[in-house]
Amino acid sequence: GTRVTLVGHSAAGWIARIYLSGVPYSGRKYDGNRKVHSLVCLGSPHFPAKSLAFDALRYLEKQAGGSLPPQTVRCLCVGSSGTPLAGASDMTRGAYEMCGANPDDGGLQGDGMTPLFSALAFEGADQLVVEDVSHAPEYPAWGPSAELAKRRQDGQPWYGSRGILERWLPWLTVPQDWPNTSKRS
């Protein structure tokens, strides 16, 4: 049959990696690589941080071949800079730290939820860095997410905004020999 493209936003990117791998997870091998030809990860944290949320990713990374994409699947990691850790809201600081960021690294950049280093930490995947992109299309306008909501309201794009889509969508049509180590911006 026909193989498809998966687009995973945020945690769905590393969850898709489990699906694509031949690594048994919770007693089952999914072998999604038989059904998928390409994976695009948008703002997905791939660094196996120590927080509980990353137990499954750490498990995958420890298995033989688990840290690399399947040979039959092309992978692209899209991450953003533009929301620095220095001066960030408590929500952004907490999210970056949960993803393994050093809380004292004021120069650290990300999309407001996923630090750039984590978004690009999928070894063997192509990489694309887009500037000043928000992690999500919407945030509550109150509490710890108010700063991110204001930036979106003021016109900051997210990974699914038209102009940003036009940056990563063409990757699906380029020849499969696009260098896996490229960092394009």
Coordinates of C-alpha atoms in Angstrom, one line a residue:
G1 CA 0.0 0.0 0.0
T2 CA 0.5 3.7 0.1
R3 CA 2.8 5.2 2.7
V4 CA 2.0 8.5 4.3
T5 CA 3.6 11.5 5.9
L6 CA 3.1 12.1 9.7
V7 CA 3.3 15.6 11.1
G8 CA 3.8 15.6 14.8
H9 CA 3.5 18.8 16.9
S10 CA 5.1 19.0 20.3
A11 CA 5.1 15.6 22.1
A12 CA 3.5 14.0 19.1
G13 CA 6.9 14.2 17.4
W14 CA 8.6 11.9 19.8
I15 CA 5.6 9.7 20.2
A16 CA 5.6 9.3 16.4
R17 CA 9.3 8.1 16.8
I18 CA 8.1 5.3 19.0
Y19 CA 5.4 4.3 16.5
L20 CA 7.9 4.4 13.6
S21 CA 10.6 2.3 15.4
G22 CA 10.9 -1.4 15.6
V23 CA 11.5 -1.1 19.4
P24 CA 8.9 -2.9 21.5
Y25 CA 7.0 -0.4 23.7
S26 CA 4.6 -1.6 26.4
G27 CA 4.8 -5.1 25.0
R28 CA 4.1 -4.1 21.3
K29 CA 6.1 -3.3 18.3
Y30 CA 4.4 -0.8 16.1
D31 CA 6.7 -0.8 13.0
G32 CA 5.0 2.3 11.7
N33 CA 7.9 2.7 9.3
R34 CA 6.1 0.3 6.9
K35 CA 3.2 2.8 6.6
V36 CA 5.1 6.1 6.8
H37 CA 7.6 7.6 4.4
S38 CA 8.3 10.9 6.2
L39 CA 8.0 12.5 9.6
V40 CA 7.9 16.2 10.3
C41 CA 8.3 17.3 13.9
L42 CA 7.2 20.8 14.8
G43 CA 8.5 22.1 18.1
S44 CA 8.9 18.6 19.4
P45 CA 11.2 18.1 22.3
H46 CA 13.7 15.3 21.4
F47 CA 16.3 15.8 24.2
P48 CA 15.7 12.9 26.7
A49 CA 15.4 15.1 29.7
K50 CA 15.1 13.7 33.2
S51 CA 11.5 14.8 33.8
L52 CA 8.9 12.0 34.0
A53 CA 7.3 13.2 30.8
F54 CA 10.3 11.9 28.9
D55 CA 10.5 8.4 30.3
A56 CA 9.3 6.9 27.0
L57 CA 11.8 8.9 25.0
R58 CA 14.6 7.9 27.2
Y59 CA 13.5 4.3 26.9
L60 CA 13.5 4.6 23.1
E61 CA 16.9 6.3 23.0
K62 CA 18.5 3.4 25.1
Q63 CA 17.3 0.7 22.7
A64 CA 19.5 -0.5 19.9
G65 CA 18.8 1.8 16.9
G66 CA 16.2 3.7 18.9
S67 CA 17.9 7.0 18.7
L68 CA 18.0 7.1 14.9
P69 CA 15.2 7.4 12.4
P70 CA 14.3 4.2 10.6
Q71 CA 16.2 4.0 7.3
T72 CA 13.0 4.0 5.3
V73 CA 11.6 7.2 6.9
R74 CA 12.8 10.7 6.2
C75 CA 12.6 13.0 9.3
L76 CA 12.6 16.7 9.7
C77 CA 12.8 18.6 13.0
V78 CA 11.6 22.2 12.9
G79 CA 12.5 24.4 15.8
S80 CA 12.4 28.1 16.6
S81 CA 14.4 30.7 18.3
G82 CA 13.1 34.1 19.4
T83 CA 11.8 33.4 22.9
P84 CA 14.8 33.5 25.1
L85 CA 15.0 32.0 28.6
A86 CA 16.3 35.2 30.0
G87 CA 13.3 37.3 31.1
A88 CA 10.8 34.6 30.1
S89 CA 7.5 34.0 31.9
D90 CA 7.3 31.3 34.6
M91 CA 5.5 29.1 32.0
T92 CA 8.3 29.3 29.5
R93 CA 11.0 28.9 32.1
G94 CA 9.3 25.8 33.5
A95 CA 8.7 24.3 30.0
Y96 CA 12.3 24.9 29.0
E97 CA 13.6 23.4 32.2
M98 CA 11.3 20.4 31.9
C99 CA 12.9 19.8 28.4
G100 CA 16.3 19.7 30.0
A101 CA 17.4 23.3 29.8
N102 CA 19.9 24.8 32.3
P103 CA 17.9 27.4 34.2
D104 CA 21.0 29.6 34.3
D105 CA 21.5 29.7 30.6
G106 CA 20.1 33.1 29.8
G107 CA 21.2 32.9 26.1
L108 CA 19.0 29.8 25.5
Q109 CA 16.4 30.3 22.8
G110 CA 13.2 28.4 21.9
D111 CA 9.6 28.7 20.8
G112 CA 8.2 29.5 24.2
M113 CA 7.7 25.9 25.2
T114 CA 10.4 23.8 23.5
P115 CA 14.0 25.0 23.6
L116 CA 15.7 25.0 20.2
F117 CA 18.4 22.5 21.3
S118 CA 15.7 20.0 22.2
A119 CA 13.7 20.5 19.1
L120 CA 16.8 19.6 17.0
A121 CA 18.1 16.8 19.2
F122 CA 16.8 13.9 17.0
E123 CA 20.0 12.5 15.7
G124 CA 19.9 11.7 11.9
A125 CA 16.9 14.0 11.2
D126 CA 17.1 17.0 8.9
Q127 CA 16.8 20.3 10.7
L128 CA 15.1 23.6 10.0
V129 CA 15.3 26.6 12.3
V130 CA 12.6 29.3 11.9
E131 CA 12.9 32.6 13.7
D132 CA 10.5 34.0 16.2
V133 CA 7.8 31.3 15.9
S134 CA 5.4 30.4 18.7
H135 CA 5.0 26.9 19.9
A136 CA 1.2 26.8 19.7
P137 CA -1.6 28.5 17.8
E138 CA -3.4 29.6 21.0
Y139 CA -2.7 30.2 24.7
P140 CA -5.0 31.2 27.6
A141 CA -4.8 35.0 27.9
W142 CA -4.5 34.9 31.7
G143 CA -2.0 33.4 34.2
P144 CA 1.4 32.1 33.3
S145 CA 0.6 31.9 29.5
A146 CA -0.5 35.5 29.2
E147 CA 2.8 36.6 27.7
L148 CA 2.7 33.9 25.0
A149 CA -1.0 34.7 24.3
K150 CA -0.1 38.4 23.8
R151 CA 2.7 37.6 21.4
R152 CA 0.3 35.5 19.3
Q153 CA -2.3 38.2 19.4
D154 CA 0.3 40.7 18.2
G155 CA 0.9 38.6 15.1
Q156 CA 3.7 36.2 16.1
P157 CA 3.3 33.1 13.8
W158 CA 3.2 29.5 15.0
Y159 CA 4.5 26.4 13.1
G160 CA 1.1 26.1 11.3
S161 CA 0.9 29.7 10.1
R162 CA 0.9 30.1 6.3
G163 CA 4.3 31.8 6.0
I164 CA 5.9 29.2 8.3
L165 CA 4.2 26.3 6.5
E166 CA 5.7 27.6 3.3
R167 CA 9.1 27.1 5.0
W168 CA 8.9 23.5 6.0
L169 CA 6.3 22.0 3.6
P170 CA 8.6 22.1 0.6
W171 CA 11.0 19.6 2.4
L172 CA 8.4 16.9 1.6
T173 CA 9.0 17.4 -2.1
V174 CA 12.8 17.7 -2.2
P175 CA 15.0 14.8 -3.2
Q176 CA 15.6 12.2 -0.5
D177 CA 19.3 12.9 -0.5
W178 CA 18.8 16.3 1.3
P179 CA 21.7 16.2 3.8
N180 CA 20.6 14.9 7.2
T181 CA 22.9 17.4 9.0
S182 CA 21.6 20.5 7.3
K183 CA 20.5 23.5 9.4
R184 CA 18.5 25.7 7.2
S185 CA 16.9 29.0 8.3

